[in-house]
Structure formats: structure tokens, C-alpha cells
GROMACS .gro file of C-alpha atoms in nm:
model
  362
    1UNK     CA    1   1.520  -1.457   2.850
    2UNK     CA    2   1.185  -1.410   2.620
    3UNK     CA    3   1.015  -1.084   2.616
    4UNK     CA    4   0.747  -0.964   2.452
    5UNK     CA    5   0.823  -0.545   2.349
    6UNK     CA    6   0.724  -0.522   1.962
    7UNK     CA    7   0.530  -0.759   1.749
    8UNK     CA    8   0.840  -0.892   1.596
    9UNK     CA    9   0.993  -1.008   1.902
   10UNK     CA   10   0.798  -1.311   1.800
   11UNK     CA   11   0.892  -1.555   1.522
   12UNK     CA   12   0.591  -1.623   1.276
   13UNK     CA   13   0.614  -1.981   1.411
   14UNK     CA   14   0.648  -1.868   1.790
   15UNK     CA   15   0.301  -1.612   1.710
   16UNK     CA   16   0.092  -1.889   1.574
   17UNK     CA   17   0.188  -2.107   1.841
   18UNK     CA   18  -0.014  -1.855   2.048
   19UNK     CA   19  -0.264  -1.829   1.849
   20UNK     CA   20  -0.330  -2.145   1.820
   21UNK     CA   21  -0.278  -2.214   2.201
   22UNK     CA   22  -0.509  -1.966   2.260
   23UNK     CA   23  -0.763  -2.138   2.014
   24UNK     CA   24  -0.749  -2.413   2.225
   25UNK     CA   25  -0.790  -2.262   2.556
   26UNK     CA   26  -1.090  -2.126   2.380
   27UNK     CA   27  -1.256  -2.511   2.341
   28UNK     CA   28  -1.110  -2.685   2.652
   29UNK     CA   29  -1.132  -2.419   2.894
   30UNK     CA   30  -1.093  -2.625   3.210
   31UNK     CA   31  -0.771  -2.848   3.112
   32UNK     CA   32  -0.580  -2.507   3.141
   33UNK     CA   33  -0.736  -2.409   3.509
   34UNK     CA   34  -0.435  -2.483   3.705
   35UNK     CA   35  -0.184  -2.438   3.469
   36UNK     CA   36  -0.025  -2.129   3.637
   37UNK     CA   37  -0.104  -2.235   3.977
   38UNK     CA   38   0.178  -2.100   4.226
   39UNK     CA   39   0.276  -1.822   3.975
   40UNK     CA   40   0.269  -1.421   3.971
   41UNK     CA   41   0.187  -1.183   3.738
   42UNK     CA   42   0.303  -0.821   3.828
   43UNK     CA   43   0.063  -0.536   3.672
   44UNK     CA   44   0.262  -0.236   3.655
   45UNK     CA   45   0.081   0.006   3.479
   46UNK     CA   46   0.193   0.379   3.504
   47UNK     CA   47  -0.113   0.536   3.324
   48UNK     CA   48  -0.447   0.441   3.287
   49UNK     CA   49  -0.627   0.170   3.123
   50UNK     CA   50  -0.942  -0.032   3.146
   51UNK     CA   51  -0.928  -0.360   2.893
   52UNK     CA   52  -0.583  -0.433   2.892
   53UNK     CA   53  -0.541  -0.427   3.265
   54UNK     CA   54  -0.815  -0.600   3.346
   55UNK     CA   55  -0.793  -0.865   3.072
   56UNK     CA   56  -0.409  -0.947   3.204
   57UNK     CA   57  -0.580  -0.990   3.538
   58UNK     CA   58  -0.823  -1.212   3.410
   59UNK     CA   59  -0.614  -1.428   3.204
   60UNK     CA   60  -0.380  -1.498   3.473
   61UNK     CA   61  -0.679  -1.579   3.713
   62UNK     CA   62  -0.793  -1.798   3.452
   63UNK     CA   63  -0.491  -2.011   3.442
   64UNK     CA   64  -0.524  -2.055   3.808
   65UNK     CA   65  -0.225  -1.787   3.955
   66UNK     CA   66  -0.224  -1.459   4.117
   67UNK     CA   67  -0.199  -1.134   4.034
   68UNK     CA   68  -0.007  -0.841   4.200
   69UNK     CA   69   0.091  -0.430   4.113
   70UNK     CA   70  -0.040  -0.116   4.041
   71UNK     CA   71  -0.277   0.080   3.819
   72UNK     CA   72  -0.180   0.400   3.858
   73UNK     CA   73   0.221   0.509   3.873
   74UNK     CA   74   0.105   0.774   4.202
   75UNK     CA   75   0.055   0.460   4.391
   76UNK     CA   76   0.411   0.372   4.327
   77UNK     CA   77   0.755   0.479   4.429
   78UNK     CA   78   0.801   0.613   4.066
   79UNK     CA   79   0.618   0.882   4.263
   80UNK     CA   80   0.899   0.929   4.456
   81UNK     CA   81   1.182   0.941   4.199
   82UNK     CA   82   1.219   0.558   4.172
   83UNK     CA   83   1.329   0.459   3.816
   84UNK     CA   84   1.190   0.206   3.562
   85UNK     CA   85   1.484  -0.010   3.585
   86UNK     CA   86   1.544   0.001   3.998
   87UNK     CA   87   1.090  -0.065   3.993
   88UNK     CA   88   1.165  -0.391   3.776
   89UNK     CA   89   1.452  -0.498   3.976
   90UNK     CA   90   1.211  -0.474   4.281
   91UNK     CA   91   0.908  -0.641   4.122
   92UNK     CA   92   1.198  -0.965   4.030
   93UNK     CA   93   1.198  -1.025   4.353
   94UNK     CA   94   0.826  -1.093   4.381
   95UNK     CA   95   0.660  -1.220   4.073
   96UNK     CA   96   0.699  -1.441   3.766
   97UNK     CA   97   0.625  -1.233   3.479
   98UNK     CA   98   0.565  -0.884   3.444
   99UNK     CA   99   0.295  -0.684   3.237
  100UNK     CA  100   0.430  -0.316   3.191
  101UNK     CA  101   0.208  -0.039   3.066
  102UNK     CA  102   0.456   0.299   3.052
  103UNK     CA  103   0.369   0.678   2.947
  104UNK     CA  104   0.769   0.682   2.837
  105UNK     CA  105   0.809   0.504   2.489
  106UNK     CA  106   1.092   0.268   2.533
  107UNK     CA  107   1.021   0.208   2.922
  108UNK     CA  108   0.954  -0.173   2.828
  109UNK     CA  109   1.291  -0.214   2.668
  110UNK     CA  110   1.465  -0.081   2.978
  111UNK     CA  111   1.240  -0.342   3.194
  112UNK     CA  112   1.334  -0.585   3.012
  113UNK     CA  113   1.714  -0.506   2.996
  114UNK     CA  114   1.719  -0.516   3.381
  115UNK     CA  115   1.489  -0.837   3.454
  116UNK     CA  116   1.536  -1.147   3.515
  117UNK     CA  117   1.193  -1.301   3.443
  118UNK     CA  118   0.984  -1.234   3.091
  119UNK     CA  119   0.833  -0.866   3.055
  120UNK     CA  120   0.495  -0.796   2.837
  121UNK     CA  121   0.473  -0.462   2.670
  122UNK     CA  122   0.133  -0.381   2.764
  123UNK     CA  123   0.181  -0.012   2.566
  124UNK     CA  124   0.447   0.253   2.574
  125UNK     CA  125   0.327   0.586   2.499
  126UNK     CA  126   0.257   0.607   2.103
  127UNK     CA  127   0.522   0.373   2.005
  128UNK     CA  128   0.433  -0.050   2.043
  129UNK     CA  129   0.130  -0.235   2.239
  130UNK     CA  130   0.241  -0.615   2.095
  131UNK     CA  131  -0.020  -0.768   2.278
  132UNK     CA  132  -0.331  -0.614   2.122
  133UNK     CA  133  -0.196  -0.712   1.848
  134UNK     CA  134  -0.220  -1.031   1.970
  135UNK     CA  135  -0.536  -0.978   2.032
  136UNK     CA  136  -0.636  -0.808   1.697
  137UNK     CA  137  -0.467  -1.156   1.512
  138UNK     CA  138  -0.666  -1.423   1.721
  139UNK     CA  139  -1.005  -1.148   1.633
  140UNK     CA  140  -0.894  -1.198   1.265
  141UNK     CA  141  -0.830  -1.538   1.252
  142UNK     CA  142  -1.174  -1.604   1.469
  143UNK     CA  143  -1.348  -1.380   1.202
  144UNK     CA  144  -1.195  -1.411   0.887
  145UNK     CA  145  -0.990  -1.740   0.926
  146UNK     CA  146  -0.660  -1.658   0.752
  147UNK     CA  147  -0.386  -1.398   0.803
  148UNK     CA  148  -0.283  -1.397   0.467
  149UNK     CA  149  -0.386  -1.176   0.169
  150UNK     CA  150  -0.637  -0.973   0.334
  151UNK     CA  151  -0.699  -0.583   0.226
  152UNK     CA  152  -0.695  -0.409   0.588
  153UNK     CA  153  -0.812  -0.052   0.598
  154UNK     CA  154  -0.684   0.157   0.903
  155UNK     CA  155  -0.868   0.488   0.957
  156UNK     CA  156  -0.812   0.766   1.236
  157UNK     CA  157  -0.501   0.842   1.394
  158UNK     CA  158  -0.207   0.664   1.234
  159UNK     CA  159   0.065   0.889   1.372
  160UNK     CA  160   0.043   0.838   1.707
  161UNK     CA  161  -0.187   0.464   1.751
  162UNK     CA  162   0.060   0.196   1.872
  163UNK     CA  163  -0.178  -0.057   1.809
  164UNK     CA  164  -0.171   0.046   1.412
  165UNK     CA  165   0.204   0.005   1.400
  166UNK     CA  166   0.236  -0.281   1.609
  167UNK     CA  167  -0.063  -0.447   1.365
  168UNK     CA  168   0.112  -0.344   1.015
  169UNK     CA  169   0.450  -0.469   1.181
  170UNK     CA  170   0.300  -0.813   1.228
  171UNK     CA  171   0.077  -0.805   0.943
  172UNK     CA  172   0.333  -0.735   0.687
  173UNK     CA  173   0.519  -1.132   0.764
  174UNK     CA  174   0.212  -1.274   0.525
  175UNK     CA  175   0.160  -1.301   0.186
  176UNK     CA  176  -0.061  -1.077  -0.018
  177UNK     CA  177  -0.165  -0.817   0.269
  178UNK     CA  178  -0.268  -0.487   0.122
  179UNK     CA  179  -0.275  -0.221   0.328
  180UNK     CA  180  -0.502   0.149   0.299
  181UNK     CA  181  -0.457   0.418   0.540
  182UNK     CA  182  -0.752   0.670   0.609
  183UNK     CA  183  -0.640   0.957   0.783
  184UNK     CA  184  -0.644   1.320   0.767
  185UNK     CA  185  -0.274   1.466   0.684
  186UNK     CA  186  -0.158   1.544   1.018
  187UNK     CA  187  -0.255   1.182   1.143
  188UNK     CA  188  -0.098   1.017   0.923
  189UNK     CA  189   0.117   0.676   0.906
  190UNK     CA  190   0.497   0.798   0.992
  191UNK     CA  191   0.728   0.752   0.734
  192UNK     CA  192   0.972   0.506   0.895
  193UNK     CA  193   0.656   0.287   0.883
  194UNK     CA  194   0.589   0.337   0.555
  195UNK     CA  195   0.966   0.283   0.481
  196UNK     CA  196   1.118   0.003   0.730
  197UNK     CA  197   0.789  -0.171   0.761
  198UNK     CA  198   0.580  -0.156   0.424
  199UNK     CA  199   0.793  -0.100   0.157
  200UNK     CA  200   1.112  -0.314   0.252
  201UNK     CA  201   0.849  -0.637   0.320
  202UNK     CA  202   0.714  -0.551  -0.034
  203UNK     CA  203   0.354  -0.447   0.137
  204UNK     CA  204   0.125  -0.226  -0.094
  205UNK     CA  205  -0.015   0.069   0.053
  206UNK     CA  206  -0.225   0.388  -0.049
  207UNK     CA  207  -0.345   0.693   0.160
  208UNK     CA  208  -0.679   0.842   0.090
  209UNK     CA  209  -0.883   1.088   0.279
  210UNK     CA  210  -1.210   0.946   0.323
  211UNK     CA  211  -1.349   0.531   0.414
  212UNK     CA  212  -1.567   0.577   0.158
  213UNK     CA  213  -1.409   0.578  -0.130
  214UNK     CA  214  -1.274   0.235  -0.036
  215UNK     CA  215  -1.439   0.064   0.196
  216UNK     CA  216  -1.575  -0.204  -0.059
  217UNK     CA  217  -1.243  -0.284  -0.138
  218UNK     CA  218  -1.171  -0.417   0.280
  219UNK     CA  219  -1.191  -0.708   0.416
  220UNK     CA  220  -1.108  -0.583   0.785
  221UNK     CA  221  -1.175  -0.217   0.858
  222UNK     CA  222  -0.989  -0.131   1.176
  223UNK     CA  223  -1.089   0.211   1.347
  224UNK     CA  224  -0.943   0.428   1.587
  225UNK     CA  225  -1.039   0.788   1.686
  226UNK     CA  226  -0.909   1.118   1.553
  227UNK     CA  227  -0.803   1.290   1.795
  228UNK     CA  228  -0.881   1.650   1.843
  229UNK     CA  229  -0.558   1.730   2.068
  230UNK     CA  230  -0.327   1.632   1.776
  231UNK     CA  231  -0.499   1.934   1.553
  232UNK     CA  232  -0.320   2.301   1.652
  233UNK     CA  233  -0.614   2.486   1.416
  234UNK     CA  234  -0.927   2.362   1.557
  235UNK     CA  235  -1.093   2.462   1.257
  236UNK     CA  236  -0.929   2.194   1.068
  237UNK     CA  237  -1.041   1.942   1.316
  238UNK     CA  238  -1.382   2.034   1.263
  239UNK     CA  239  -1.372   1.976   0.848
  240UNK     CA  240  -1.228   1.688   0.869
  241UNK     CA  241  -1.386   1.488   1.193
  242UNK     CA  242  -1.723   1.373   0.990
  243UNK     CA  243  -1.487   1.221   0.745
  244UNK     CA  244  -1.357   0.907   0.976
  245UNK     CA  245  -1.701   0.870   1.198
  246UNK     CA  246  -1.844   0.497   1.081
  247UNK     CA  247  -2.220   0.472   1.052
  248UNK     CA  248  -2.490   0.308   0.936
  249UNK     CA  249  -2.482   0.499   0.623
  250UNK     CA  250  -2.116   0.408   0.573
  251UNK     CA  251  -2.143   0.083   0.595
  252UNK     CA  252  -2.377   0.010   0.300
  253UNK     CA  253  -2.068   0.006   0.066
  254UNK     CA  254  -1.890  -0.241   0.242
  255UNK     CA  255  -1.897  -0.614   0.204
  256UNK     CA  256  -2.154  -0.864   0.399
  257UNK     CA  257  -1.832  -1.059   0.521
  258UNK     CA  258  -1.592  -0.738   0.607
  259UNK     CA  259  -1.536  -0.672   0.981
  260UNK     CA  260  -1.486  -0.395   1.176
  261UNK     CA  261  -1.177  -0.378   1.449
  262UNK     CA  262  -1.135  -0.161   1.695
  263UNK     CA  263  -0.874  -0.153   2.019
  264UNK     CA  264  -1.144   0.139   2.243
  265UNK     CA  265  -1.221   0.279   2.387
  266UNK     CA  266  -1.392   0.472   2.162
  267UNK     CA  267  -1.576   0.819   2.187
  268UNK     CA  268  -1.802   0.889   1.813
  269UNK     CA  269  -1.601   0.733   1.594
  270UNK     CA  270  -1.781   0.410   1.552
  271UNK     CA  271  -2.174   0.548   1.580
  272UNK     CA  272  -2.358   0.258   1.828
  273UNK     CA  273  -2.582   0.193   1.542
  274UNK     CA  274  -2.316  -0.001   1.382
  275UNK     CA  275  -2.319  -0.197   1.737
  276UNK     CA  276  -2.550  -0.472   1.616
  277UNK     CA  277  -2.438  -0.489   1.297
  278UNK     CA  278  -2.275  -0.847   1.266
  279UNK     CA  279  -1.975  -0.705   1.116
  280UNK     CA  280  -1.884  -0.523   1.428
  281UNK     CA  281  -1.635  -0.723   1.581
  282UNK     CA  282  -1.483  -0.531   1.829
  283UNK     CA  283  -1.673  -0.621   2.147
  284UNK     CA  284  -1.551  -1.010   2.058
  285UNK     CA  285  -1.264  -0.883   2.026
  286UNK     CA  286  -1.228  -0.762   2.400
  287UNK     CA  287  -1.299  -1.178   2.492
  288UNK     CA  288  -0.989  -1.249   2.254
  289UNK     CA  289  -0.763  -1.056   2.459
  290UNK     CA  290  -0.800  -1.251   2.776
  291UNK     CA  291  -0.750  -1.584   2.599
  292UNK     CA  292  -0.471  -1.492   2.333
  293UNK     CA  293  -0.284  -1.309   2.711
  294UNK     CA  294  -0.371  -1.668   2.869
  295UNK     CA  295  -0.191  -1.805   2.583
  296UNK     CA  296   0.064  -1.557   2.585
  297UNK     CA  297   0.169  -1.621   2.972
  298UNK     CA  298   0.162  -1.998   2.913
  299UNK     CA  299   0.441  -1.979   2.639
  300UNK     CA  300   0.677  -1.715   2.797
  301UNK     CA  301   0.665  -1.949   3.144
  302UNK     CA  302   0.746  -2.229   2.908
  303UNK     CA  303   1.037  -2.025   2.734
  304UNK     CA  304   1.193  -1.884   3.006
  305UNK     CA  305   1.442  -2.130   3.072
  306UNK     CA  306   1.508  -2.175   2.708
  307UNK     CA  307   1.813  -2.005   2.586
  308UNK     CA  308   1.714  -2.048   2.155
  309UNK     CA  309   1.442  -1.833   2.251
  310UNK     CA  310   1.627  -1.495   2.408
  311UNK     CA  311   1.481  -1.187   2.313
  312UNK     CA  312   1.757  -0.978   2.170
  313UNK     CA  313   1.699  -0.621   2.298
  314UNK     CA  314   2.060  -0.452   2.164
  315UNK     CA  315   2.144  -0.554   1.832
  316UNK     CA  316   2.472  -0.625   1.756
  317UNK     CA  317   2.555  -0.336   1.490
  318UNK     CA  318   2.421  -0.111   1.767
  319UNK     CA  319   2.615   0.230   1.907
  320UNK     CA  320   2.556   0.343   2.278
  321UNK     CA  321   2.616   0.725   2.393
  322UNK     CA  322   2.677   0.831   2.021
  323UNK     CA  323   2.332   0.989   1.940
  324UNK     CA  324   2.099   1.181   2.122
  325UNK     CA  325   1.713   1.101   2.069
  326UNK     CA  326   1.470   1.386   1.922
  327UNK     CA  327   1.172   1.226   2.101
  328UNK     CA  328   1.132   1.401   2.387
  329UNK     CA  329   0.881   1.106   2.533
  330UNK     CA  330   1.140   0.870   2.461
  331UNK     CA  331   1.249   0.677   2.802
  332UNK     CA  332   1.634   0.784   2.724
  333UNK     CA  333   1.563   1.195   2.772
  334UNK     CA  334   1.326   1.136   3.050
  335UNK     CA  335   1.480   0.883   3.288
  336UNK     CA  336   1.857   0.929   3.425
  337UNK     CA  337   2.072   0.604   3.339
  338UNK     CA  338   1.923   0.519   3.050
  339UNK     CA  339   2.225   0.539   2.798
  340UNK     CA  340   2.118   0.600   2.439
  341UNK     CA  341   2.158   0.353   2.221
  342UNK     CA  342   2.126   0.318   1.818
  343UNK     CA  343   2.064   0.092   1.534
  344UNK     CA  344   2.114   0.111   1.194
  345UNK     CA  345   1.777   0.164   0.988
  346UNK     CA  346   1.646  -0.144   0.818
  347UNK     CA  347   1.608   0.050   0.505
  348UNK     CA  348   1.990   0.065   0.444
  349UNK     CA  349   1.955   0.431   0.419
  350UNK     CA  350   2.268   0.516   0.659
  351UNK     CA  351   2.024   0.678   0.894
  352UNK     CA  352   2.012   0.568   1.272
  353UNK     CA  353   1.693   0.528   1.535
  354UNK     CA  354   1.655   0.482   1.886
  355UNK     CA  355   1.601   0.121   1.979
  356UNK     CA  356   1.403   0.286   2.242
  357UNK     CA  357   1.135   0.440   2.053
  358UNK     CA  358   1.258   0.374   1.689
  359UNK     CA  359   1.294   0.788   1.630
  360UNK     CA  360   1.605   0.962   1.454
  361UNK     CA  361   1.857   1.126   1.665
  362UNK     CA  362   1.898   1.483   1.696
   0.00000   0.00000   0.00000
């Protein structure tokens, strides 16, 4: 069975086969009214969210199907005790494909492990949200026209934004990608990022502290906010928050033909000055997520029956029950059943990390 959990549960072929599906639904909009006619998407989402939800619901309206679930886990059984696993097994019985959106990092995985029809990560807690990076590639190719050797500056919280990792992840497959990270030092990128994702794909990176100091140098300029709750002195917060707000001001330094990304919502980091500033791409990029999730639905219908494309969720060289996870939002310390299970790291350092949630063990 094909799922979709992190970014590189897609070939490169297999992602620009949605992209470029979804660049046609873009021009012929009617020859794909009726494609999904008869089928079911099941929303589960177990926290809240406005774009993705609603863009999933769209898409599959779009394509002529239905759409059932839930947007809020209290109007669910999980309310009652009801596990991740035993929720999926129910939903089987009712839909086609499933679009999961999970507090518990790794809560995907386990859907997906127990289902018998494809599962979308729409987001699980801090750790992968592949389909807004879906989302963020059709933007870029849209805006820029090429995935390859761009200079992509991500600024705000890179410790705890999925949609970051899942970006640099997919990102780093292309040739001559350069990648700067603006972030204060408790926000920034973690280092198995840095490690299994930059460095072993040969991606060149650099942390500084402020955009301006490079923000000549980008070619995409993708924001997120800082968050205050990640700061325990709240003095710190307060030196550092004017550092990664983008303004008018900003923005004189950058080129006529950079763009600016974001995933929102957002609260001041992105002043609405900025909002009619043709670079600003990041209400177009909102549109881009219903069509590239249009696309997305059409080709994991279309694979499902096809055994060459099986999503492999355990790697071989993995270890169950050996390790114990030191994420404490990880899916295997916060749901019973859910055996732990480890790969090796991709660095060939010896270390291990939770397939789940990709943190070390204990």
C-alpha cells in the first residue's frame, strides 16, 4: 500500500508526477470533475487546523467525491480511550483514503501500519507535514520555475516547524540547493537535520541571527513565527523577536524576483505591508494546496493496487522493543500497543532513532 508520512516516502519521479498532475488540474480544471466520483476521503484531524483541513475538503470535492470525519479529536471516540490504530481500523471500513492530522508525532506511521487503504500525513505534532510540502514545491515551481539550485532562507522556529523539515528533506534530492537558517539559538534547526538530512546529501548550510544580513543572497525566503512559548526567560524573547519580523523596511535588500513562503497562519511575523508586495507569495500559495492535494489523491487511488509502489514503514535493519524513545510526544510513550521500534541513523554514526518521530532513545 502507498502512504504518504514524510516527504521521502515519495520517489523524485513519483513527486513530480504530482506536481505536474497538479499543474494540469490547474489548466483543465473540468476534465478532472468526476474523477473521484463514488470515493471517500476520511478527515481525521485530532487538533485544530484551518487551511489544511479545509483545502483536503476542497480538493476532494473538486474531484467530484465526498468527504467524511472529524475536526476536533473530542468529537471522537479517542475521547473515550479509543486508540489511533483501533480509529483507523474503523475509518477502513468506511472511506477510501484517509487524511490524518495527530498531536502525537508518529500517530501517522501507526495509521498507516494498521490500514488497508492509503493514509496522508496531514501533520504530527513537530515532526513531518509532507503535504505542505507539497504544497510549498508546486508554490516554487509556480513562482520560481525550477527546484534546483535555489538559495532558500528559513527564518523563525526551526526546532519545532514540521513544515521546515519536511521542506529541507525534499529539497535536499536537487542539485545546487543552498540552504540558510535564521533563527534565534533556542529555535534552531535540530542536529539530526543538519546531520542525516544536509550534510550526508552534500547540502550547504549556514546559521545566522538576523534576515538581514542575507536576504540579498535568497531566492525564496520562507517564514514562520517565533514562538514565544518555546523561550523559558521571557526577556530573551523580547531581544530577539524584532529580529525575524519581515517588513517593508526589510525587504529593500532583497531581490525584485525573490519570494516570500509562508505555511500560516501567521501572527506579526510577516507585517501586512509586505501583503501587496508581489513577492509575497504565500496567499497563492494557500490555492496550491488544494490542487497539488487534488493531485495527491488522484495518484495514491491510482497506486493503491500497485504493489512496486508500497510504502515501506519498518525498515528492514530495524529493532522492535529494544529502545525506549526520549520524546515524550512521541506516539510510542503515549499510546498503549505501540511497540517501539528503531532504525539505524543514516549518518552511519552507530546511533539509533525512533521511526516514529526520528528522536534518540533514552
Amino acid at each position: 500500500m502507498k502512504h504518504l508520512i514524510d516527504p521521502t516516502d515519495l520517489t523524485k519521479e513519483e513527486l513530480e508526477e504530482i506536481i505536474d498532475l497538479a499543474l494540469d488540474i490547474i489548466d483543465n480544471r473540468g476534465k478532472y470533475s468526476e474523477i473521484c466520483k463514488g470515493k471517500k476521503l476520511a478527515t481525521l484531524f485530532y487538533e485544530p487546523s484551518t487551511r489544511t483541513r479545509l483545502s483536503f475538503t476542497a480538493a476532494m470535492m473538486e474531484l467530484g467525491g465526498n468527504v467524511l470525519g472529524f475536526s476536533d479529536a473530542k468529537n471522537s471516540s479517542v475521547s473515550k480511550g479509543e486508540t489511533c490504530a483501533d480509529t483507523t481500523k474503523v475509518i477502513n471500513c468506511f472511506a477510501d483514503i484517509i487524511a490524518m492530522r495527530h498531536f502525537e508525532e508518529g500517530a501517522a506511521t501507526v495509521s498507516a501500519m494498521n490500514s488497508g487503504i492509503p493514509v496522508i500525513n496531514a501533520g504530527d505534532g513537530s515532526h513531518s507535514h509532507p503535504t505542505q510540502t507539497l504544497t510549498d514545491l508546486l508554490t516554487i515551481k509556480r513562482e520560481i520555475g525550477r527546484f534546483d539550485n535555489i538559495t532558500i532562507g528559513f527564518c523563525g522556529d526551526l526546532k519545532f516547524g514540521r513544515t521546515v523539515h519536511s521542506l529541507i528533506k525534499a529539497l535536499s534530492r536537487y542539485k545546487g540547493i543552498k540552504v540558510v537558517l535564521i533563527a534565534p539559538e533556542q529555535l534552531r534547526l535540530p542536529d539530526y537535520m543538519k546531520q542525516e538530512v544536509c550534510e550526508m546529501n552534500g547540502v550547504p548550510f549556514v546559521e545566522v541571527d538576523t534576515m538581514e544580513e542575507v536576504i540579498g543572497d535568497l531566492d525564496v525566503l520562507y517564514m514562520t513565527r517565533v514562538q514565544k512559548e518555546r523561550f523559558l526567560d521571557e526577556d530573551e524573547y523580547d531581544r530577539v523577536k524584532d529580529f525575524f519580523i519581515l517588513d517593508k523596511e526589510k525587504l529593500k535588500n532583497a531581490r525584485p524576483d525573490m519570494r516570500i513562503l509562508h505555511p500560516l497562519p501567521r501572527v506579526n511575523e510577516i507585517s501586512t505591508d509586505v501583503d501587496a508586495d508581489p513577492r509575497a507569495a504565500y496567499f497563492r500559495q494557500v490555492e496550491n494546496g488544494k490542487f497539488v492535494r487534488m493531485a495527491l489523491i488522484c495518484k495514491l487511488l491510482e497506486w493503491a493496487d500497485d504493489p512496486s509502489k508500497n510504502t515501506v514503514l519498518v525498515p528492514k535493519d530495524a529493532v522492535k522493543g529494544k529502545f525506549i524513545c526520549r520524546n515524550k510526544r512521541c506516539i510510542s510513550n503515549m499510546e498503549t500497543g505501540v511497540e517501539s521500534i528503531f532504525r539505524p541513523a543514516h549518518d552511519k554514526s552507530g546511533e539509533w532513532r525512533c521511526i516514529y518521530c526520528e528522536s534518540k532513545p533514552k
